[in-house]
Structures are given as C-alpha cells and as structure tokens.
PDB file of N, CA, C and O and ligand atoms in Angstrom:
ATOM      1  N   UNK A 177       0.854  -1.179   0.000  1.00  0.00           N
ATOM      2  CA  UNK A 177       0.000   0.000   0.000  1.00  0.00           C
ATOM      3  C   UNK A 177       0.893   1.233   0.000  1.00  0.00           C
ATOM      4  O   UNK A 177       1.615   1.509   0.943  1.00  0.00           O
ATOM      5  N   UNK A 178       0.869   1.980  -1.059  1.00  0.00           N
ATOM      6  CA  UNK A 178       1.692   3.174  -1.148  1.00  0.00           C
ATOM      7  C   UNK A 178       0.912   4.374  -0.668  1.00  0.00           C
ATOM      8  O   UNK A 178      -0.286   4.504  -0.932  1.00  0.00           O
ATOM      9  N   UNK A 179       1.616   5.253   0.003  1.00  0.00           N
ATOM     10  CA  UNK A 179       0.952   6.412   0.574  1.00  0.00           C
ATOM     11  C   UNK A 179       1.648   7.666   0.061  1.00  0.00           C
ATOM     12  O   UNK A 179       2.866   7.754   0.096  1.00  0.00           O
ATOM     13  N   UNK A 180       0.909   8.614  -0.428  1.00  0.00           N
ATOM     14  CA  UNK A 180       1.536   9.859  -0.869  1.00  0.00           C
ATOM     15  C   UNK A 180       2.123  10.619   0.295  1.00  0.00           C
ATOM     16  O   UNK A 180       1.692  10.467   1.432  1.00  0.00           O
ATOM     17  N   UNK A 181       3.095  11.431   0.035  1.00  0.00           N
ATOM     18  CA  UNK A 181       3.747  12.195   1.095  1.00  0.00           C
ATOM     19  C   UNK A 181       2.910  13.403   1.472  1.00  0.00           C
ATOM     20  O   UNK A 181       2.479  14.168   0.619  1.00  0.00           O
ATOM     21  N   UNK A 182       2.689  13.552   2.745  1.00  0.00           N
ATOM     22  CA  UNK A 182       1.911  14.696   3.228  1.00  0.00           C
ATOM     23  C   UNK A 182       2.780  15.609   4.076  1.00  0.00           C
ATOM     24  O   UNK A 182       2.329  16.214   5.014  1.00  0.00           O
ATOM     25  N   UNK A 183       4.034  15.686   3.754  1.00  0.00           N
ATOM     26  CA  UNK A 183       4.922  16.518   4.558  1.00  0.00           C
ATOM     27  C   UNK A 183       4.432  17.958   4.548  1.00  0.00           C
ATOM     28  O   UNK A 183       4.071  18.498   3.510  1.00  0.00           O
ATOM     29  N   UNK A 184       4.415  18.556   5.720  1.00  0.00           N
ATOM     30  CA  UNK A 184       3.961  19.925   5.816  1.00  0.00           C
ATOM     31  C   UNK A 184       2.499  20.036   6.179  1.00  0.00           C
ATOM     32  O   UNK A 184       2.055  21.065   6.633  1.00  0.00           O
ATOM     33  N   UNK A 185       1.763  18.972   5.989  1.00  0.00           N
ATOM     34  CA  UNK A 185       0.355  19.008   6.363  1.00  0.00           C
ATOM     35  C   UNK A 185       0.209  18.423   7.762  1.00  0.00           C
ATOM     36  O   UNK A 185       0.588  17.283   8.001  1.00  0.00           O
ATOM     37  N   UNK A 186      -0.349  19.222   8.678  1.00  0.00           N
ATOM     38  CA  UNK A 186      -0.407  18.764  10.064  1.00  0.00           C
ATOM     39  C   UNK A 186      -1.393  17.619  10.252  1.00  0.00           C
ATOM     40  O   UNK A 186      -2.454  17.592   9.644  1.00  0.00           O
ATOM     41  N   UNK A 187      -0.997  16.703  11.078  1.00  0.00           N
ATOM     42  CA  UNK A 187      -1.900  15.608  11.407  1.00  0.00           C
ATOM     43  C   UNK A 187      -1.629  15.155  12.825  1.00  0.00           C
ATOM     44  O   UNK A 187      -0.600  15.469  13.400  1.00  0.00           O
ATOM     45  N   UNK A 188      -2.570  14.427  13.353  1.00  0.00           N
ATOM     46  CA  UNK A 188      -2.418  13.839  14.673  1.00  0.00           C
ATOM     47  C   UNK A 188      -2.493  12.327  14.543  1.00  0.00           C
ATOM     48  O   UNK A 188      -3.125  11.806  13.637  1.00  0.00           O
ATOM     49  N   UNK A 189      -1.810  11.679  15.460  1.00  0.00           N
ATOM     50  CA  UNK A 189      -1.891  10.231  15.508  1.00  0.00           C
ATOM     51  C   UNK A 189      -2.910   9.869  16.581  1.00  0.00           C
ATOM     52  O   UNK A 189      -2.740  10.219  17.738  1.00  0.00           O
ATOM     53  N   UNK A 190      -3.965   9.224  16.164  1.00  0.00           N
ATOM     54  CA  UNK A 190      -5.062   8.925  17.073  1.00  0.00           C
ATOM     55  C   UNK A 190      -5.141   7.429  17.320  1.00  0.00           C
ATOM     56  O   UNK A 190      -5.082   6.643  16.370  1.00  0.00           O
ATOM     57  N   UNK A 191      -5.274   7.076  18.590  1.00  0.00           N
ATOM     58  CA  UNK A 191      -5.548   5.678  18.909  1.00  0.00           C
ATOM     59  C   UNK A 191      -7.044   5.525  19.155  1.00  0.00           C
ATOM     60  O   UNK A 191      -7.600   6.116  20.081  1.00  0.00           O
ATOM     61  N   UNK A 192      -7.685   4.780  18.297  1.00  0.00           N
ATOM     62  CA  UNK A 192      -9.099   4.480  18.496  1.00  0.00           C
ATOM     63  C   UNK A 192      -9.189   3.287  19.441  1.00  0.00           C
ATOM     64  O   UNK A 192      -8.877   2.154  19.065  1.00  0.00           O
ATOM     65  N   UNK A 193      -9.602   3.581  20.664  1.00  0.00           N
ATOM     66  CA  UNK A 193      -9.642   2.511  21.657  1.00  0.00           C
ATOM     67  C   UNK A 193     -10.756   1.516  21.380  1.00  0.00           C
ATOM     68  O   UNK A 193     -10.719   0.394  21.848  1.00  0.00           O
ATOM     69  N   UNK A 194     -11.727   1.947  20.600  1.00  0.00           N
ATOM     70  CA  UNK A 194     -12.817   1.037  20.265  1.00  0.00           C
ATOM     71  C   UNK A 194     -12.283  -0.203  19.555  1.00  0.00           C
ATOM     72  O   UNK A 194     -12.779  -1.300  19.751  1.00  0.00           O
ATOM     73  N   UNK A 195     -11.275   0.006  18.720  1.00  0.00           N
ATOM     74  CA  UNK A 195     -10.753  -1.110  17.931  1.00  0.00           C
ATOM     75  C   UNK A 195      -9.250  -1.289  18.110  1.00  0.00           C
ATOM     76  O   UNK A 195      -8.648  -2.115  17.433  1.00  0.00           O
ATOM     77  N   UNK A 196      -8.649  -0.486  18.988  1.00  0.00           N
ATOM     78  CA  UNK A 196      -7.212  -0.570  19.232  1.00  0.00           C
ATOM     79  C   UNK A 196      -6.418  -0.430  17.937  1.00  0.00           C
ATOM     80  O   UNK A 196      -5.576  -1.260  17.586  1.00  0.00           O
ATOM     81  N   UNK A 197      -6.720   0.630  17.217  1.00  0.00           N
ATOM     82  CA  UNK A 197      -6.031   0.850  15.955  1.00  0.00           C
ATOM     83  C   UNK A 197      -5.637   2.318  15.846  1.00  0.00           C
ATOM     84  O   UNK A 197      -6.374   3.215  16.275  1.00  0.00           O
ATOM     85  N   UNK A 198      -4.452   2.552  15.308  1.00  0.00           N
ATOM     86  CA  UNK A 198      -3.982   3.914  15.109  1.00  0.00           C
ATOM     87  C   UNK A 198      -4.382   4.416  13.736  1.00  0.00           C
ATOM     88  O   UNK A 198      -4.426   3.664  12.776  1.00  0.00           O
ATOM     89  N   UNK A 199      -4.651   5.710  13.698  1.00  0.00           N
ATOM     90  CA  UNK A 199      -5.016   6.316  12.430  1.00  0.00           C
ATOM     91  C   UNK A 199      -4.570   7.758  12.439  1.00  0.00           C
ATOM     92  O   UNK A 199      -4.653   8.451  13.444  1.00  0.00           O
ATOM     93  N   UNK A 200      -4.066   8.234  11.316  1.00  0.00           N
ATOM     94  CA  UNK A 200      -3.752   9.655  11.200  1.00  0.00           C
ATOM     95  C   UNK A 200      -5.013  10.433  10.891  1.00  0.00           C
ATOM     96  O   UNK A 200      -5.834   9.998  10.095  1.00  0.00           O
ATOM     97  N   UNK A 201      -5.141  11.584  11.520  1.00  0.00           N
ATOM     98  CA  UNK A 201      -6.256  12.457  11.175  1.00  0.00           C
ATOM     99  C   UNK A 201      -5.686  13.804  10.753  1.00  0.00           C
ATOM    100  O   UNK A 201      -4.715  14.294  11.328  1.00  0.00           O
ATOM    101  N   UNK A 202      -6.295  14.390   9.762  1.00  0.00           N
ATOM    102  CA  UNK A 202      -5.821  15.658   9.212  1.00  0.00           C
ATOM    103  C   UNK A 202      -6.803  16.768   9.513  1.00  0.00           C
ATOM    104  O   UNK A 202      -7.980  16.519   9.774  1.00  0.00           O
ATOM    105  N   UNK A 203      -6.324  17.978   9.413  1.00  0.00           N
ATOM    106  CA  UNK A 203      -7.205  19.122   9.623  1.00  0.00           C
ATOM    107  C   UNK A 203      -8.239  19.208   8.519  1.00  0.00           C
ATOM    108  O   UNK A 203      -7.974  18.858   7.361  1.00  0.00           O
ATOM    109  N   UNK A 204      -9.402  19.713   8.894  1.00  0.00           N
ATOM    110  CA  UNK A 204     -10.411  19.948   7.882  1.00  0.00           C
ATOM    111  C   UNK A 204     -10.098  21.261   7.159  1.00  0.00           C
ATOM    112  O   UNK A 204      -9.096  21.911   7.426  1.00  0.00           O
ATOM    113  N   UNK A 205     -10.946  21.616   6.232  1.00  0.00           N
ATOM    114  CA  UNK A 205     -10.657  22.788   5.395  1.00  0.00           C
ATOM    115  C   UNK A 205     -10.551  24.072   6.189  1.00  0.00           C
ATOM    116  O   UNK A 205      -9.770  24.956   5.862  1.00  0.00           O
ATOM    117  N   UNK A 206     -11.365  24.186   7.244  1.00  0.00           N
ATOM    118  CA  UNK A 206     -11.343  25.420   8.026  1.00  0.00           C
ATOM    119  C   UNK A 206     -10.067  25.536   8.844  1.00  0.00           C
ATOM    120  O   UNK A 206      -9.702  26.623   9.261  1.00  0.00           O
ATOM    121  N   UNK A 207      -9.410  24.399   9.092  1.00  0.00           N
ATOM    122  CA  UNK A 207      -8.195  24.414   9.887  1.00  0.00           C
ATOM    123  C   UNK A 207      -8.459  24.475  11.375  1.00  0.00           C
ATOM    124  O   UNK A 207      -7.553  24.632  12.165  1.00  0.00           O
ATOM    125  N   UNK A 208      -9.714  24.372  11.757  1.00  0.00           N
ATOM    126  CA  UNK A 208     -10.048  24.475  13.178  1.00  0.00           C
ATOM    127  C   UNK A 208     -10.279  23.114  13.826  1.00  0.00           C
ATOM    128  O   UNK A 208     -10.347  23.001  15.034  1.00  0.00           O
ATOM    129  N   UNK A 209     -10.465  22.114  13.017  1.00  0.00           N
ATOM    130  CA  UNK A 209     -10.747  20.788  13.556  1.00  0.00           C
ATOM    131  C   UNK A 209      -9.901  19.732  12.873  1.00  0.00           C
ATOM    132  O   UNK A 209      -9.487  19.895  11.727  1.00  0.00           O
ATOM    133  N   UNK A 210      -9.665  18.700  13.609  1.00  0.00           N
ATOM    134  CA  UNK A 210      -9.126  17.488  13.001  1.00  0.00           C
ATOM    135  C   UNK A 210     -10.277  16.509  12.863  1.00  0.00           C
ATOM    136  O   UNK A 210     -11.035  16.290  13.807  1.00  0.00           O
ATOM    137  N   UNK A 211     -10.401  15.951  11.709  1.00  0.00           N
ATOM    138  CA  UNK A 211     -11.470  15.000  11.464  1.00  0.00           C
ATOM    139  C   UNK A 211     -10.869  13.622  11.243  1.00  0.00           C
ATOM    140  O   UNK A 211      -9.918  13.464  10.480  1.00  0.00           O
ATOM    141  N   UNK A 212     -11.436  12.642  11.901  1.00  0.00           N
ATOM    142  CA  UNK A 212     -10.910  11.295  11.752  1.00  0.00           C
ATOM    143  C   UNK A 212     -12.021  10.274  11.769  1.00  0.00           C
ATOM    144  O   UNK A 212     -13.139  10.554  12.205  1.00  0.00           O
ATOM    145  N   UNK A 213     -11.689   9.095  11.269  1.00  0.00           N
ATOM    146  CA  UNK A 213     -12.670   8.026  11.252  1.00  0.00           C
ATOM    147  C   UNK A 213     -11.949   6.723  11.563  1.00  0.00           C
ATOM    148  O   UNK A 213     -10.898   6.442  10.993  1.00  0.00           O
ATOM    149  N   UNK A 214     -12.529   5.982  12.450  1.00  0.00           N
ATOM    150  CA  UNK A 214     -11.942   4.693  12.775  1.00  0.00           C
ATOM    151  C   UNK A 214     -11.995   3.808  11.538  1.00  0.00           C
ATOM    152  O   UNK A 214     -13.067   3.631  10.945  1.00  0.00           O
ATOM    153  N   UNK A 215     -10.841   3.286  11.116  1.00  0.00           N
ATOM    154  CA  UNK A 215     -10.810   2.495   9.883  1.00  0.00           C
ATOM    155  C   UNK A 215     -11.529   1.161  10.015  1.00  0.00           C
ATOM    156  O   UNK A 215     -11.850   0.541   9.020  1.00  0.00           O
ATOM    157  N   UNK A 216     -11.789   0.741  11.242  1.00  0.00           N
ATOM    158  CA  UNK A 216     -12.402  -0.567  11.443  1.00  0.00           C
ATOM    159  C   UNK A 216     -13.922  -0.480  11.587  1.00  0.00           C
ATOM    160  O   UNK A 216     -14.662  -1.145  10.884  1.00  0.00           O
ATOM    161  N   UNK A 217     -14.382   0.379  12.508  1.00  0.00           N
ATOM    162  CA  UNK A 217     -15.825   0.451  12.732  1.00  0.00           C
ATOM    163  C   UNK A 217     -16.427   1.720  12.132  1.00  0.00           C
ATOM    164  O   UNK A 217     -17.629   1.938  12.224  1.00  0.00           O
ATOM    165  N   UNK A 218     -15.574   2.566  11.527  1.00  0.00           N
ATOM    166  CA  UNK A 218     -16.005   3.755  10.781  1.00  0.00           C
ATOM    167  C   UNK A 218     -16.657   4.823  11.642  1.00  0.00           C
ATOM    168  O   UNK A 218     -17.368   5.690  11.142  1.00  0.00           O
ATOM    169  N   UNK A 219     -16.397   4.761  12.937  1.00  0.00           N
ATOM    170  CA  UNK A 219     -16.906   5.795  13.814  1.00  0.00           C
ATOM    171  C   UNK A 219     -16.129   7.087  13.546  1.00  0.00           C
ATOM    172  O   UNK A 219     -14.905   7.067  13.429  1.00  0.00           O
ATOM    173  N   UNK A 220     -16.842   8.208  13.482  1.00  0.00           N
ATOM    174  CA  UNK A 220     -16.180   9.475  13.209  1.00  0.00           C
ATOM    175  C   UNK A 220     -15.887  10.229  14.490  1.00  0.00           C
ATOM    176  O   UNK A 220     -16.676  10.212  15.431  1.00  0.00           O
ATOM    177  N   UNK A 221     -14.743  10.896  14.499  1.00  0.00           N
ATOM    178  CA  UNK A 221     -14.388  11.730  15.637  1.00  0.00           C
ATOM    179  C   UNK A 221     -13.956  13.093  15.117  1.00  0.00           C
ATOM    180  O   UNK A 221     -13.545  13.239  13.968  1.00  0.00           O
ATOM    181  N   UNK A 222     -14.089  14.087  15.968  1.00  0.00           N
ATOM    182  CA  UNK A 222     -13.667  15.429  15.595  1.00  0.00           C
ATOM    183  C   UNK A 222     -12.933  16.060  16.762  1.00  0.00           C
ATOM    184  O   UNK A 222     -13.436  16.071  17.874  1.00  0.00           O
ATOM    185  N   UNK A 223     -11.747  16.559  16.478  1.00  0.00           N
ATOM    186  CA  UNK A 223     -10.951  17.214  17.501  1.00  0.00           C
ATOM    187  C   UNK A 223     -10.934  18.698  17.260  1.00  0.00           C
ATOM    188  O   UNK A 223     -10.683  19.153  16.153  1.00  0.00           O
ATOM    189  N   UNK A 224     -11.182  19.448  18.319  1.00  0.00           N
ATOM    190  CA  UNK A 224     -11.013  20.891  18.215  1.00  0.00           C
ATOM    191  C   UNK A 224      -9.545  21.211  18.445  1.00  0.00           C
ATOM    192  O   UNK A 224      -8.920  20.685  19.345  1.00  0.00           O
ATOM    193  N   UNK A 225      -9.011  22.042  17.609  1.00  0.00           N
ATOM    194  CA  UNK A 225      -7.615  22.423  17.738  1.00  0.00           C
ATOM    195  C   UNK A 225      -7.485  23.472  18.825  1.00  0.00           C
ATOM    196  O   UNK A 225      -8.175  24.487  18.801  1.00  0.00           O
ATOM    197  N   UNK A 226      -6.640  23.209  19.796  1.00  0.00           N
ATOM    198  CA  UNK A 226      -6.462  24.144  20.899  1.00  0.00           C
ATOM    199  C   UNK A 226      -5.876  25.449  20.385  1.00  0.00           C
ATOM    200  O   UNK A 226      -4.986  25.444  19.555  1.00  0.00           O
ATOM    201  N   UNK A 227      -6.386  26.573  20.891  1.00  0.00           N
ATOM    202  CA  UNK A 227      -5.927  27.894  20.411  1.00  0.00           C
ATOM    203  C   UNK A 227      -4.440  28.106  20.628  1.00  0.00           C
ATOM    204  O   UNK A 227      -3.775  28.709  19.808  1.00  0.00           O
ATOM    205  N   UNK A 228      -3.934  27.608  21.733  1.00  0.00           N
ATOM    206  CA  UNK A 228      -2.518  27.795  22.038  1.00  0.00           C
ATOM    207  C   UNK A 228      -1.676  26.661  21.470  1.00  0.00           C
ATOM    208  O   UNK A 228      -0.483  26.612  21.674  1.00  0.00           O
ATOM    209  N   UNK A 229      -2.332  25.762  20.796  1.00  0.00           N
ATOM    210  CA  UNK A 229      -1.598  24.629  20.251  1.00  0.00           C
ATOM    211  C   UNK A 229      -1.301  23.610  21.325  1.00  0.00           C
ATOM    212  O   UNK A 229      -1.468  23.865  22.507  1.00  0.00           O
ATOM    213  N   UNK A 230      -0.911  22.451  20.912  1.00  0.00           N
ATOM    214  CA  UNK A 230      -0.572  21.403  21.851  1.00  0.00           C
ATOM    215  C   UNK A 230       0.655  20.669  21.351  1.00  0.00           C
ATOM    216  O   UNK A 230       0.760  20.375  20.169  1.00  0.00           O
ATOM    217  N   UNK A 231       1.594  20.422  22.257  1.00  0.00           N
ATOM    218  CA  UNK A 231       2.790  19.678  21.834  1.00  0.00           C
ATOM    219  C   UNK A 231       2.489  18.218  21.557  1.00  0.00           C
ATOM    220  O   UNK A 231       3.253  17.542  20.891  1.00  0.00           O
ATOM    221  N   UNK A 232       1.357  17.763  22.079  1.00  0.00           N
ATOM    222  CA  UNK A 232       1.039  16.354  21.911  1.00  0.00           C
ATOM    223  C   UNK A 232       0.578  16.081  20.484  1.00  0.00           C
ATOM    224  O   UNK A 232      -0.208  16.826  19.923  1.00  0.00           O
ATOM    225  N   UNK A 233       1.096  15.053  19.928  1.00  0.00           N
ATOM    226  CA  UNK A 233       0.686  14.655  18.589  1.00  0.00           C
ATOM    227  C   UNK A 233      -0.086  13.352  18.620  1.00  0.00           C
ATOM    228  O   UNK A 233      -0.473  12.831  17.597  1.00  0.00           O
ATOM    229  N   UNK A 234      -0.245  12.806  19.816  1.00  0.00           N
ATOM    230  CA  UNK A 234      -0.942  11.541  19.916  1.00  0.00           C
ATOM    231  C   UNK A 234      -2.089  11.664  20.887  1.00  0.00           C
ATOM    232  O   UNK A 234      -1.937  12.198  21.976  1.00  0.00           O
ATOM    233  N   UNK A 235      -3.217  11.167  20.498  1.00  0.00           N
ATOM    234  CA  UNK A 235      -4.380  11.176  21.370  1.00  0.00           C
ATOM    235  C   UNK A 235      -5.070   9.835  21.282  1.00  0.00           C
ATOM    236  O   UNK A 235      -4.873   9.093  20.322  1.00  0.00           O
ATOM    237  N   UNK A 236      -5.865   9.576  22.291  1.00  0.00           N
ATOM    238  CA  UNK A 236      -6.666   8.365  22.228  1.00  0.00           C
ATOM    239  C   UNK A 236      -8.127   8.724  22.399  1.00  0.00           C
ATOM    240  O   UNK A 236      -8.465   9.659  23.126  1.00  0.00           O
ATOM    241  N   UNK A 237      -8.969   8.039  21.708  1.00  0.00           N
ATOM    242  CA  UNK A 237     -10.396   8.299  21.784  1.00  0.00           C
ATOM    243  C   UNK A 237     -11.117   7.004  22.089  1.00  0.00           C
ATOM    244  O   UNK A 237     -10.636   5.920  21.771  1.00  0.00           O
ATOM    245  N   UNK A 238     -12.254   7.143  22.718  1.00  0.00           N
ATOM    246  CA  UNK A 238     -13.035   5.966  23.068  1.00  0.00           C
ATOM    247  C   UNK A 238     -14.311   5.935  22.290  1.00  0.00           C
ATOM    248  O   UNK A 238     -14.858   6.971  21.981  1.00  0.00           O
TER     249      UNK A 238
HETATM  250 ZN1   ZN B  65     -13.453   1.440  15.985  1.00  0.00          ZN
END
C-alpha cells in the first residue's frame, strides 16, 4: 500500500480505543478541527484544535 507524502500538512496520531487501531487524522478545510474516522468500525471523531496549540501529537479516543 503506497501512501503519498503529506509533509507539511499537520496531522495527529489517534488511537481508536474502540478497535485498538492507530489512524492519522488531518485538519479539515477550516483548519479548526481534526477529522478522523476509525478504519475498522467507521466511527467518526472530531478534535477541536487548541488555540494555544498542543505539543502532543498523539491522542486516544473511546
Ligand atoms: Zn473502531
């Protein structure tokens, strides 16, 4: 499975605890949210981007 390079485009590494699987999520067009979907059960999640930013690049969701 080849993946195009997204260097420069911000993303977060999300652990979907529902299925114990990691997935990258990218910012939506507005740049205010990260949108992600569990690749296994297709549950959608949305992260609000903190105004001051966050050093953390990894999150887990339930
Ligand atoms: Zn899931």
